[in-house]
Structure formats: C-alpha cells, structure tokens
Coordinates of C-alpha atoms and ligand atoms in Angstrom, one line a residue:
M65 CA 60.9 98.5 103.2
L66 CA 58.5 101.5 102.0
V67 CA 57.0 103.3 104.9
V68 CA 53.8 106.1 104.0
G69 CA 53.5 108.7 105.8
A70 CA 56.0 111.3 108.0
G71 CA 54.2 112.1 110.9
F72 CA 54.9 110.2 114.2
G73 CA 54.9 107.6 112.9
G74 CA 56.3 107.4 110.6
M75 CA 59.7 109.3 111.4
Y76 CA 59.9 106.6 114.4
A77 CA 59.7 103.7 112.1
L78 CA 62.0 105.4 109.5
H79 CA 64.6 105.8 112.7
A80 CA 63.7 102.2 115.0
L81 CA 64.3 100.1 111.3
R82 CA 66.7 102.0 109.7
G83 CA 68.3 101.5 113.4
R84 CA 68.1 97.9 113.2
G85 CA 70.2 97.9 109.5
F86 CA 66.8 97.6 107.4
S87 CA 66.7 99.7 104.4
V88 CA 63.6 101.7 104.2
R89 CA 62.2 104.8 102.2
V90 CA 59.2 107.2 103.3
V91 CA 56.8 108.2 100.8
E92 CA 55.1 111.4 102.4
R93 CA 52.4 113.7 100.7
G94 CA 53.1 116.6 102.6
H95 CA 56.4 119.2 102.2
G96 CA 57.5 118.5 105.5
V97 CA 57.2 116.0 107.7
G98 CA 54.8 116.5 110.9
G99 CA 51.8 114.9 109.6
T100 CA 48.6 115.8 111.2
W101 CA 50.4 118.6 112.5
Y102 CA 51.5 119.6 109.8
W103 CA 47.9 119.6 108.0
N104 CA 45.8 120.9 111.0
R105 CA 47.2 124.5 111.3
Y106 CA 44.2 126.0 111.5
P107 CA 44.0 129.2 114.2
G108 CA 43.7 127.8 117.9
A109 CA 45.3 124.3 117.1
R110 CA 46.6 123.1 119.7
C111 CA 47.2 119.6 121.5
D112 CA 45.3 118.8 124.1
I113 CA 47.5 115.8 126.3
E114 CA 50.5 117.7 128.0
S115 CA 53.5 117.9 126.2
L116 CA 55.6 116.5 128.4
E117 CA 53.1 113.2 127.9
Y118 CA 53.0 114.0 123.7
S119 CA 55.7 114.0 122.7
Y120 CA 58.6 110.4 122.0
S121 CA 60.3 108.8 124.7
F122 CA 63.0 106.7 123.2
S123 CA 65.9 108.8 122.9
P124 CA 66.7 109.9 127.1
E125 CA 68.6 112.7 124.5
L126 CA 66.0 114.2 122.7
V127 CA 63.9 114.2 126.5
R128 CA 66.2 115.8 127.9
E129 CA 67.2 118.6 125.5
W130 CA 63.8 119.6 124.1
E131 CA 61.8 122.5 126.0
W132 CA 58.4 122.7 125.5
T133 CA 56.8 126.1 126.8
Q134 CA 53.1 125.6 127.5
R135 CA 51.1 122.1 128.8
Y136 CA 49.8 122.0 125.4
P137 CA 51.9 122.8 123.2
T138 CA 50.4 124.6 120.1
Q139 CA 50.7 123.3 116.4
P140 CA 54.2 125.4 115.3
E141 CA 55.2 124.1 118.7
M142 CA 54.2 120.5 118.0
L143 CA 55.7 121.0 114.0
A144 CA 58.9 122.8 115.3
Y145 CA 59.5 120.0 117.2
A146 CA 59.0 116.4 114.3
E147 CA 61.6 118.9 112.5
H148 CA 63.6 119.0 115.5
V149 CA 63.3 115.7 116.1
A150 CA 63.6 115.3 111.5
D151 CA 67.1 116.8 112.2
R152 CA 68.2 115.6 114.5
F153 CA 68.0 111.7 114.0
D154 CA 68.3 112.7 110.1
L155 CA 65.3 111.3 108.9
C156 CA 64.7 113.9 105.5
P157 CA 68.0 112.0 102.8
D158 CA 64.9 109.2 103.4
I159 CA 62.1 110.8 102.9
T160 CA 60.9 112.2 99.6
F161 CA 58.1 114.2 100.3
G162 CA 54.9 116.5 98.0
T163 CA 54.5 112.2 96.4
S164 CA 51.7 110.7 97.8
V165 CA 51.8 107.0 97.4
T166 CA 48.3 105.6 95.1
S167 CA 48.3 102.4 94.5
A168 CA 50.8 99.1 96.3
E169 CA 49.6 95.5 94.8
Y170 CA 50.7 92.3 96.2
V171 CA 52.9 91.0 93.2
E172 CA 51.9 86.9 94.9
D173 CA 54.9 85.3 92.6
A174 CA 57.9 87.5 94.0
R175 CA 56.8 87.7 97.6
R176 CA 56.9 91.9 97.3
W177 CA 54.3 95.1 97.0
G178 CA 54.3 97.1 93.9
I179 CA 54.2 100.7 94.9
R180 CA 52.9 103.4 92.5
T181 CA 53.2 107.5 93.6
D182 CA 51.1 111.2 92.3
T183 CA 54.1 111.4 90.5
G184 CA 54.5 108.4 88.2
E185 CA 56.9 106.4 90.5
V186 CA 56.9 103.2 90.8
I187 CA 58.4 101.2 93.8
D188 CA 59.3 97.9 94.9
A189 CA 59.0 97.0 98.7
R190 CA 59.4 93.7 100.5
F191 CA 56.9 95.9 103.3
L192 CA 55.2 97.6 103.3
V193 CA 54.2 100.2 106.5
L194 CA 50.4 101.6 105.8
A195 CA 52.3 105.2 108.9
T196 CA 49.5 107.1 107.2
G197 CA 47.2 108.3 109.9
V198 CA 44.3 107.8 112.0
L199 CA 42.3 111.2 111.9
S200 CA 44.6 111.7 108.2
A201 CA 41.7 112.1 105.8
A202 CA 39.0 114.3 106.2
A203 CA 35.5 114.0 106.0
V204 CA 33.7 116.1 104.0
P205 CA 29.8 116.4 103.5
E206 CA 27.8 116.7 101.0
L207 CA 26.4 120.4 100.4
P208 CA 24.8 120.7 97.5
G209 CA 25.3 124.0 96.1
Q210 CA 28.9 124.6 96.8
D211 CA 30.4 125.6 93.5
R212 CA 27.4 128.4 93.2
F213 CA 28.6 129.4 97.0
R214 CA 30.7 132.8 96.3
G215 CA 32.7 132.7 99.3
R216 CA 35.6 130.1 100.6
V217 CA 34.9 126.8 101.8
V218 CA 38.3 125.3 103.6
H219 CA 38.8 122.4 106.5
T220 CA 40.2 122.4 109.4
G221 CA 42.2 119.6 109.3
S222 CA 43.8 120.6 105.7
W223 CA 44.1 124.0 106.8
P224 CA 45.8 126.4 104.0
D225 CA 48.4 129.4 104.8
D226 CA 46.2 132.6 103.0
V227 CA 42.5 132.3 104.8
E228 CA 42.3 135.4 105.3
V229 CA 39.6 136.0 108.7
E230 CA 39.7 139.5 109.4
G231 CA 36.8 141.4 108.9
L232 CA 34.6 138.5 107.5
R233 CA 31.3 136.7 107.7
V234 CA 32.4 133.1 108.8
G235 CA 30.8 130.2 110.0
V236 CA 31.8 126.8 111.1
I237 CA 30.0 123.7 110.4
G238 CA 31.0 121.4 113.7
T239 CA 31.8 121.4 117.1
G240 CA 33.8 118.4 117.9
S241 CA 37.3 119.0 119.1
S242 CA 38.8 120.7 116.1
G243 CA 35.1 122.5 115.4
I244 CA 35.8 124.1 119.5
Q245 CA 39.4 125.0 118.8
V246 CA 39.1 127.4 116.2
V247 CA 35.9 128.6 117.2
P248 CA 37.2 131.6 120.1
H249 CA 40.3 132.4 117.4
L250 CA 37.6 132.7 114.4
A251 CA 35.6 135.3 117.3
A252 CA 38.4 137.4 117.6
R253 CA 39.7 137.8 114.0
A254 CA 35.7 137.7 112.1
A255 CA 32.9 140.4 111.5
E256 CA 30.4 138.3 112.7
L257 CA 30.6 133.8 113.2
T258 CA 27.9 131.8 112.7
V259 CA 28.6 128.1 114.3
F260 CA 26.5 125.4 113.3
Q261 CA 25.7 122.7 116.0
R262 CA 24.0 119.4 115.3
T263 CA 26.0 117.5 117.9
A264 CA 26.8 119.5 120.7
N265 CA 30.2 117.9 123.1
Y266 CA 31.6 117.8 126.3
S267 CA 34.6 120.0 126.9
I268 CA 36.9 120.3 129.9
S269 CA 38.6 123.2 130.3
A270 CA 42.9 122.7 129.4
A271 CA 43.8 125.3 132.7
N272 CA 46.5 125.3 129.3
E273 CA 49.5 127.5 130.9
P274 CA 53.4 128.4 130.5
L275 CA 55.7 125.3 131.4
D276 CA 57.3 125.8 135.0
A277 CA 60.6 125.0 135.2
A278 CA 60.8 123.3 137.8
Y279 CA 57.7 121.2 136.9
V280 CA 59.6 120.0 134.2
Q281 CA 62.5 119.4 136.2
E282 CA 60.3 116.9 138.8
V283 CA 59.4 114.9 134.8
R284 CA 62.7 114.5 133.9
D285 CA 63.8 113.2 137.1
H286 CA 61.6 110.9 137.2
Y287 CA 61.0 110.3 133.2
E288 CA 61.8 106.7 132.7
E289 CA 59.4 106.4 135.8
L290 CA 56.5 107.3 134.6
R291 CA 56.8 106.2 131.5
E292 CA 56.8 103.5 132.4
R293 CA 54.0 103.8 134.5
A294 CA 51.4 105.3 131.3
R295 CA 52.4 101.8 129.1
W296 CA 50.9 99.8 131.2
S297 CA 47.9 101.8 132.1
F298 CA 44.6 102.1 131.2
T299 CA 45.0 105.5 129.2
G300 CA 48.3 105.8 128.5
S301 CA 48.3 108.7 130.7
T302 CA 50.8 109.5 134.0
V303 CA 47.7 110.6 135.9
P304 CA 46.6 108.1 137.6
I305 CA 42.4 106.8 138.0
I306 CA 41.8 107.9 141.6
R307 CA 40.4 104.4 142.7
E308 CA 37.4 105.6 144.5
S309 CA 33.4 105.5 143.3
A310 CA 32.2 109.0 142.4
L311 CA 29.0 107.1 144.7
A312 CA 30.8 105.9 147.3
V313 CA 31.9 109.7 148.4
G314 CA 29.1 112.8 150.0
E315 CA 28.0 115.8 147.7
R316 CA 30.6 117.9 149.8
T317 CA 33.5 115.3 148.5
R318 CA 32.2 115.0 145.7
R319 CA 31.6 118.2 144.3
R320 CA 35.4 119.6 145.8
R321 CA 37.5 116.6 143.6
F322 CA 35.4 117.5 140.7
E323 CA 36.8 120.7 141.0
E324 CA 39.9 119.6 141.8
R325 CA 40.5 118.0 139.3
W326 CA 38.6 120.6 136.7
R327 CA 41.1 122.6 138.0
R328 CA 43.8 120.8 136.5
G329 CA 41.6 121.3 133.3
G330 CA 41.7 118.4 130.4
F331 CA 40.9 114.8 130.1
A332 CA 42.4 113.7 133.4
F333 CA 38.5 114.9 135.3
L334 CA 37.4 112.0 133.9
G335 CA 39.3 110.1 136.4
A336 CA 37.9 112.0 139.1
F337 CA 36.8 108.4 140.3
D338 CA 37.1 105.3 139.3
D339 CA 33.0 105.3 138.2
I340 CA 33.1 107.4 135.8
M341 CA 33.3 105.3 133.1
R342 CA 31.6 102.1 134.7
D343 CA 28.9 103.4 135.7
L344 CA 26.0 105.7 134.6
R345 CA 24.6 106.9 137.7
A346 CA 28.2 108.1 138.5
N347 CA 29.2 109.1 135.2
R348 CA 25.9 111.6 135.5
L349 CA 26.9 112.5 138.3
A350 CA 30.5 114.1 136.0
A351 CA 28.6 115.1 133.5
E352 CA 26.1 117.4 135.8
F353 CA 29.2 119.2 137.6
V354 CA 30.6 120.0 133.6
E355 CA 26.9 120.8 132.7
E356 CA 26.4 123.2 135.6
R357 CA 30.1 124.5 134.7
I358 CA 28.8 125.2 131.0
R359 CA 25.7 127.3 131.8
A360 CA 27.2 128.9 134.1
A361 CA 30.1 130.8 131.4
V362 CA 27.4 131.5 128.8
D363 CA 24.8 134.3 129.8
D364 CA 22.3 133.4 127.4
P365 CA 19.8 131.0 128.8
E366 CA 18.5 129.8 125.3
T367 CA 21.9 129.4 123.8
A368 CA 23.1 127.4 126.9
E369 CA 20.6 125.0 127.0
L370 CA 21.6 124.7 123.4
L371 CA 25.3 123.9 124.1
V372 CA 24.3 121.2 126.9
P373 CA 25.0 117.7 125.3
R374 CA 21.5 115.5 125.4
G375 CA 21.5 111.9 124.7
H376 CA 25.3 109.8 125.4
P377 CA 27.0 109.9 128.2
I378 CA 30.7 112.6 128.9
G379 CA 33.1 110.2 127.4
S380 CA 31.8 107.8 125.6
R381 CA 32.2 110.4 122.8
R382 CA 36.2 111.7 122.8
I383 CA 35.8 114.9 125.4
C384 CA 37.7 117.5 124.1
V385 CA 39.1 120.1 126.2
D386 CA 38.5 124.5 124.6
T387 CA 40.1 127.3 125.5
G388 CA 37.2 129.6 126.3
Y389 CA 34.7 128.0 124.5
H390 CA 31.8 129.2 125.8
A391 CA 32.3 131.9 126.7
T392 CA 32.9 133.0 123.5
F393 CA 28.9 132.4 122.7
N394 CA 28.7 135.3 124.8
Q395 CA 30.3 137.9 122.5
S396 CA 27.5 140.1 120.2
H397 CA 28.8 139.1 116.9
V398 CA 28.8 135.4 117.9
R399 CA 25.6 133.3 117.3
L400 CA 25.2 129.2 117.6
V401 CA 22.8 128.1 115.0
D402 CA 21.0 124.4 116.0
V403 CA 21.4 122.1 112.7
R404 CA 19.9 119.5 114.6
E405 CA 15.6 120.7 114.0
A406 CA 16.4 122.9 110.9
P407 CA 19.1 120.4 108.8
I408 CA 21.7 121.8 106.6
T409 CA 20.1 121.1 103.3
G410 CA 23.7 122.7 100.9
L411 CA 24.6 126.3 100.1
S412 CA 23.2 129.2 98.4
A413 CA 25.0 131.5 96.3
E414 CA 25.7 133.4 99.4
G415 CA 25.9 131.2 102.2
V416 CA 24.3 128.3 104.2
L417 CA 21.2 126.8 103.7
T418 CA 19.3 125.1 106.8
A419 CA 15.7 123.0 105.7
D420 CA 13.9 125.8 107.8
G421 CA 14.6 128.0 104.1
A422 CA 16.4 130.5 106.3
E423 CA 20.1 131.8 104.5
R424 CA 22.9 132.8 106.5
P425 CA 25.2 134.8 104.4
L426 CA 28.8 134.3 104.3
D427 CA 31.8 134.4 103.4
L428 CA 33.6 131.9 104.7
L429 CA 33.1 128.9 105.8
V430 CA 34.5 126.3 107.6
L431 CA 34.4 122.8 108.0
A432 CA 35.8 120.9 111.1
T433 CA 33.9 118.2 110.2
G434 CA 36.7 115.7 110.8
F435 CA 37.9 112.5 109.7
D436 CA 37.1 109.5 108.2
A437 CA 38.5 108.0 111.2
M438 CA 41.1 105.0 111.6
T439 CA 40.3 103.6 108.3
G440 CA 40.2 106.6 105.5
S441 CA 43.3 106.7 104.7
F442 CA 44.5 103.3 104.3
V443 CA 40.8 102.5 102.0
R444 CA 42.1 105.9 100.2
I445 CA 45.4 103.9 98.7
D446 CA 44.6 101.3 96.6
V447 CA 46.2 98.6 97.8
R448 CA 45.3 94.8 96.7
G449 CA 46.6 92.7 98.9
R450 CA 46.0 88.2 97.2
N451 CA 44.4 87.2 94.8
G452 CA 43.6 91.0 93.3
R453 CA 41.2 91.7 96.5
T454 CA 41.6 95.6 97.4
L455 CA 41.7 96.7 101.2
R456 CA 38.2 98.7 101.0
E457 CA 37.1 95.2 100.2
A458 CA 38.4 93.4 103.1
W459 CA 36.6 96.1 104.9
A460 CA 33.5 97.0 103.1
E461 CA 31.4 95.1 106.0
G462 CA 33.7 96.2 109.1
A463 CA 37.7 96.8 109.2
R464 CA 39.0 93.6 110.7
T465 CA 43.1 93.5 111.6
Y466 CA 44.7 91.3 114.0
L467 CA 45.7 93.4 116.6
G468 CA 45.3 96.3 114.8
L469 CA 48.8 96.2 112.5
Q470 CA 47.6 93.0 109.6
V471 CA 44.6 92.3 107.7
S472 CA 44.8 88.6 106.5
G473 CA 45.2 88.7 103.0
F474 CA 48.2 91.3 102.9
P475 CA 51.6 89.8 103.2
N476 CA 54.1 91.9 104.7
L477 CA 51.6 95.3 105.2
F478 CA 51.7 96.9 108.3
T479 CA 48.5 99.1 109.2
L480 CA 50.3 101.2 112.5
T481 CA 48.3 102.2 114.6
G482 CA 44.8 100.8 112.8
P483 CA 41.6 99.3 113.7
G484 CA 42.4 97.5 115.9
S485 CA 44.5 99.6 118.3
P486 CA 43.8 101.3 121.5
A487 CA 46.0 104.3 119.3
V488 CA 43.4 106.9 119.3
L489 CA 42.3 105.8 123.0
C490 CA 45.4 107.1 124.3
N491 CA 48.2 109.5 123.5
M492 CA 49.3 108.4 120.2
F493 CA 53.2 109.4 121.5
L494 CA 53.0 105.7 123.3
A495 CA 51.0 103.6 121.5
I496 CA 53.1 105.0 118.2
E497 CA 56.3 103.9 120.1
Q498 CA 54.8 100.6 121.5
H499 CA 53.3 99.3 117.5
V500 CA 56.9 100.7 116.1
D501 CA 59.1 98.7 118.9
W502 CA 57.4 95.6 118.1
V503 CA 56.7 95.8 114.3
T504 CA 60.6 96.4 114.4
G505 CA 61.2 93.3 116.8
L506 CA 58.9 90.9 114.8
L507 CA 60.6 92.1 111.2
T508 CA 64.1 91.2 113.0
H509 CA 62.5 88.0 114.2
L510 CA 62.0 87.1 110.3
R511 CA 65.2 87.7 108.9
E512 CA 66.9 86.2 111.9
H513 CA 65.2 82.8 110.7
G514 CA 65.6 83.4 107.0
I515 CA 61.3 83.9 107.2
D516 CA 60.2 85.7 104.2
T517 CA 55.7 86.8 105.0
V518 CA 54.2 87.6 107.5
E519 CA 50.6 87.5 108.1
A520 CA 47.3 87.8 110.2
D521 CA 45.9 84.3 110.5
P522 CA 42.1 84.4 109.4
G523 CA 41.2 83.0 112.4
A524 CA 43.6 84.6 115.2
E525 CA 42.4 87.6 113.1
A526 CA 38.4 87.1 113.3
E527 CA 39.0 86.2 116.8
W528 CA 40.9 89.8 117.7
G529 CA 38.1 90.7 116.0
E530 CA 36.1 89.5 118.0
T531 CA 38.1 91.2 121.7
V532 CA 37.8 94.6 120.8
A533 CA 33.8 94.2 119.9
A534 CA 33.7 92.7 123.3
A535 CA 36.2 95.7 124.6
A536 CA 33.7 97.8 123.5
E537 CA 30.6 96.2 124.9
R538 CA 31.8 97.1 128.2
T539 CA 31.4 100.2 127.6
F540 CA 29.8 103.6 127.1
Y541 CA 31.6 104.1 124.1
P542 CA 28.7 102.3 122.1
M543 CA 26.5 104.2 123.6
A544 CA 27.0 107.3 121.8
D545 CA 27.2 107.5 117.3
S546 CA 30.4 109.0 117.3
W547 CA 33.8 109.1 114.5
Y548 CA 34.5 105.8 116.8
S549 CA 32.8 103.8 115.4
G550 CA 32.1 105.1 111.3
A551 CA 29.4 106.8 112.9
N552 CA 29.8 110.1 110.7
V553 CA 30.8 109.3 107.6
P554 CA 27.4 108.1 105.2
G555 CA 27.7 104.6 103.9
K556 CA 30.9 103.4 106.7
A557 CA 30.0 99.8 107.7
R558 CA 29.1 100.3 111.4
G559 CA 31.6 99.3 114.6
F560 CA 34.3 99.9 116.9
L561 CA 36.8 100.9 115.6
P562 CA 39.6 101.1 118.0
Y563 CA 41.2 97.9 120.8
A564 CA 39.2 99.8 124.4
G565 CA 40.6 96.9 126.6
G566 CA 43.5 98.9 127.7
V567 CA 46.9 100.1 126.2
G568 CA 48.7 98.4 129.5
K569 CA 46.4 95.0 128.4
Y570 CA 47.2 95.3 124.7
R571 CA 51.1 95.7 125.6
R572 CA 51.0 92.5 127.2
I573 CA 48.7 90.9 124.8
C574 CA 51.1 91.9 122.3
E575 CA 53.8 90.2 124.3
A576 CA 52.4 87.3 124.8
V577 CA 51.8 86.4 121.2
A578 CA 55.4 87.5 120.3
A579 CA 57.3 85.2 123.1
D580 CA 54.9 82.2 121.7
E581 CA 56.6 82.8 117.8
Y582 CA 54.3 85.5 117.0
R583 CA 50.8 83.2 117.6
G584 CA 48.7 84.1 115.2
F585 CA 50.3 85.5 112.4
L586 CA 51.6 83.3 109.6
L587 CA 55.2 83.4 109.0
T588 CA 56.2 81.3 105.8
A589 CA 59.9 80.4 104.8
P590 CA 61.2 81.7 101.0
V591 CA 59.9 78.8 97.4
P592 CA 63.6 76.8 97.4
Q593 CA 65.1 77.8 94.3
I594 CA 65.9 75.3 91.5
Ligands
N01_388 O1 36.0 115.8 114.0 P1 34.5 115.5 114.9 P2 37.2 116.8 114.8 N1 26.1 118.5 109.1 O2 34.7 114.2 113.8 C1 29.9 117.6 112.3 C2 41.3 114.9 117.3 N2 41.6 116.2 117.1 O3 37.4 117.3 113.8 O4 28.7 115.0 115.6 C3 26.3 118.7 110.6 O5 34.7 115.0 116.4 C4 30.0 117.4 113.7 O6 28.1 116.6 113.9 P3 27.5 115.4 114.9 C5 39.9 114.2 118.3 O7 40.6 112.8 118.4 C6 42.6 116.5 118.3 O8 36.4 118.1 115.9 O9 28.5 114.3 113.6 N3 27.2 118.7 111.2 C7 31.0 117.3 114.5 O10 30.1 117.9 115.6 C8 38.9 114.6 117.8 O11 37.8 113.4 118.6 C9 42.4 118.5 118.2 O12 26.8 115.7 114.8 C10 27.6 118.1 111.2 C11 31.9 118.0 113.8 O13 31.0 118.4 112.0 C12 39.3 114.2 116.4 O14 40.3 115.2 115.7 C13 42.5 118.9 117.6 C14 27.9 117.6 109.1 C15 32.7 116.6 113.4 O15 33.9 116.7 114.7 C16 38.1 114.4 115.3 O16 37.7 115.5 116.1 C17 41.7 118.1 116.9 C18 26.4 117.9 108.6 N4 26.2 117.9 107.1 C19 40.9 117.2 116.1 N5 28.8 116.6 109.2 C20 43.6 117.8 119.8 O17 44.7 117.3 120.0 C21 30.0 117.2 110.6 N6 29.4 118.0 111.3 C22 43.4 119.0 120.7

C-alpha cells in the first residue's frame, strides 16, 4: 500500500495498516512528519482545539506518557508531538521524506496503481491511500503585478524559517483563523502592520492557560470514557452542548451562561445553548454577545464596527479562536483596511494597491488567504482512475465520494478525511482514527475473503451526495460563503463539502455499512488465471 502524506492521518494509517501485517510505504512532501503542523509555522500558530482532545487516543501508553503543557498547544509543541509519535512507533523507516507524488494511474489489467514522484521514482501499489490533508493546498489569490513588488510575499500555510519581521512594514491579507492568530504576533515585531480585511469573522477568546496537573490527571482517569462519548457525539467534543434553548431562559440567565462559556474559551461557546446552531433567533443572541465583546475590546468605534461580522450567522463560517486579536487594533502602528468596499487590485513595486486608488507600501506581505480546502490536495496530484479519467474531471461539477472515503471509478483508492466526511467539522484526530480504523477493517476483510478490488458503487455515491447536501440544508452553513462550500476558490464548483450530520451518526452509518458486507462498495474477486 502506498500512503501519501505523513501528517497525523498518514502516520496513523501507516501504524494501523502495518500492525495488521500489510506492507505499507509512505511518501511525504515535507522533510519531517506532522503535515499541517509541519508547514504552518507562522508566528502565533497554535491549535484551537484542546490538546487533551486534539491528540491520538489509539495508544493508552502514548496518552499516559506525553505531557501537554497548555490547553491549546503551539505549533512547535504539536510538531514535537508528531515527532515523538513517529519515534515511539518507529514510523520513519517506512516514510520517504522530501518527495511529492505527482501522478497516480490505475492500471486496469493489473488492478494496481502506478505512482510517480517528483524524484523520478515509479511506485507500484495495490492500494493507494491519500492522506494529503484537507487544509494543505494553499489558496493564493491572483495579485497582478506580484513580479514587480520589491518586498517579500509569504503564505501562512508554508511559512519559511527565515522570515524577518522586526522593524518592517508588514501587510496581512486575510482574517480567518490563520490571520487572526498571526496578526497579534506580527504587531509585536513590525514597525507598521496593515491588515486587509474582506470579511470580518466571529472569534472567541481562547482563554489559553498552562495545563493544571490535577485537571490532566482527571482527564487521564476518565480518558477512555470521555473519548468514547466524543466519538458518538455530534461535534466530537467532550464539552457537552447544554440541552436548553437560549430563548427559554431570561436575559440574566442567558448572559450568565454566555459569560461562563466565554470565560471557558474556544468552541464550547457555541454549545452554551442547544439551539444556537439551529434557531436563527438564538444564534443572533449569541452573535450579539460576541459583537459586544468586539466593541468593548476596540477603542476606535469606526474600527470596531469594521471588525463586527455582518451578514452571516455565528458558526456558519468556521469560528475562530484568538488571543488578543481585536485589542491589537488599539496599537497606534496597526491599521485595518476594508477591502470589501475597495478590493485589492494588485501589487506595485512598493506595496498593495486597492480599487480606491490607494497604495500601501510594504516590506513583507503575508497571505493568510487559506486553502483550496478538502479537494485541493487530492486533485493537485494527477490521479487517473478507470479509462484514464482524472479525479479533477470526476469532481469538476462538485466533489462526490461515498462516505468521504472512496470515489467511483477509482478502485482501491481512499481519500482520508475527504469531502463527504465530517472530519473538518469535528476534532480531526477523532475523524482520522475512525477513518483509518474503518479502512483497515475493510482491507482486512478483503484479504480474508480473497477480494482484490473495492470501489464505491456509483448509486451509493450519488445517494451519499444527497445525504451530505440534505444534512447541510438542516444547518446555517449554506447561509455563508466559506471554504466549506468551495466559495473561497475562484472557479471551484460550489457545494457543501463536509458531512454535517454529526460524527456520531457518521460513525453509526459506517459501522452499519461494514456490518452489511460493505454495502455500497463493489468488491471484486481476482480474475482467475488461465
Ligand atoms: O483561511 P480562511 P485560514 N482579498 O479561508 C481572505 C484551519 N485553521 O487559513 O472571507 C482579500 O478561513 C478571506 O476573505 P473572505 C481552520 O479550520 C486552524 O485562516 O473570503 N481577502 C479570509 O479572510 C480554518 O477555518 C487553525 O472574504 C482575501 C482569509 O483570506 C482553516 O484552517 C489555524 C482574498 C482566508 O481565511 C482556514 O483558515 C489556522 C483576497 N483576494 C487555520 N483572498 C488552528 O487550529 C482570500 N482572502 C488554530
């Protein structure tokens, strides 16, 4: 088997498949493990899900021996964890680093994949697991004139080690999770910082703190029970959604609850009541609470109003989690530029040009412009299935998969945490472990039953597409433009990409499919040799 990518998905796939006696090799573009956490080295990069949840659960020894230092681990701590896991489970001997897979072609007669890399190697594999990540293919806006810009341009998602910020005039395009994290850190070192904002996002205070030993012990004492609850929950979090309507309580109770959850920090805020994500009136109450916080944090009323999100329900775009983002704009050398009214038109030799005729001189331009999410990392490889059809062609009108794991016409190919899976709407580790365990179970079944190909049935795939679309329709997600629906990449087919029916429900569906002899998958026995 060939696994592409040595992020947390590929690492666990290697460990789990090898553990079942399969012959596995991993090819990784970076020079180390960690995937997203290897590449996103921008100042301030930090996980926004709690460390005790955002980590592997498959090994009780690993859970016991790894000491997280903070509620929200920094990028270096996440990377150190990835490296520790790689050592602990002896993964590196089976990983080829610094090598990109450029193409993969299904050879129909041999029922095998022919894979090529940028180092000229040709790899022959029976199964191909794409663990290339959901937020790993950078979305870089077209900026006419970039070649004449005398400053430096960097993307947060592939941050080089030698970026100088000290004393420079720095610009940031983008105010999603990456922008919101990097801005306070750049402000601390830059001479001037200009933030180009097209859409203001809701951001919840992280309330980050060092982990308390008693809390860690308590989690460890109940670890499996907490994890199991998360696995079958809606959001994959161990923090419960409070089963009460925001509309059923009085103003004082509601405020107290919002304040409690705000102090707790992070995503748990959206679980302060169980209808914030179901009822627009409840959602507005939560949004107003956050908007008040923005106005309170920012001194200049005009800047504060610009930072208040408009036109989308809270939670309909991925919520951000920050430390001191809004207050950064109180510093005299930090300015916010609204590029919704006057969009960026390109770069001059000096800096960023906007439609109102302004030129903002810069030495360093940071693109916090996000990713061609959920499909980009798959289609950037020239993957060709039956009859030479490319994955890009198959997904031209919108990504379709069965359970987020397989695409019809691409036998023996798995798209880990792909479109149609709930992965990005929950804790990725939970999704990765579930996907890998499930695929490992399927491959073991094939081996035990002498089956040599597995492929999504087109009917089951179409039905799953309808299920994914219907689940999204029951939420507020379609009310916003975001990477969830491909809206951030010009020309990309629109359609809500993740399954929004809940991770617990998804797990139940996957288990039922497996119990029903892998219903919806076409399993083919080898052709007898004459
Ligand atoms: O990317 P984004 P991200 N002119 O797509 C703007 C995860 N993550 O890297 O919204 C002007 O959210 C764009 O504007 P608009 C997390 O799941 C996690 O920040 O399209 N602006 C937007 O503001 C997250 O959701 C962590 O109007 C332009 C921004 O760029 C996901 O990754 C940390 C523009 C892109 O925001 C992606 O987050 C970081 C243009 N031409 C990321 N083009 C943690 O765990 C784009 N924009 C902490």
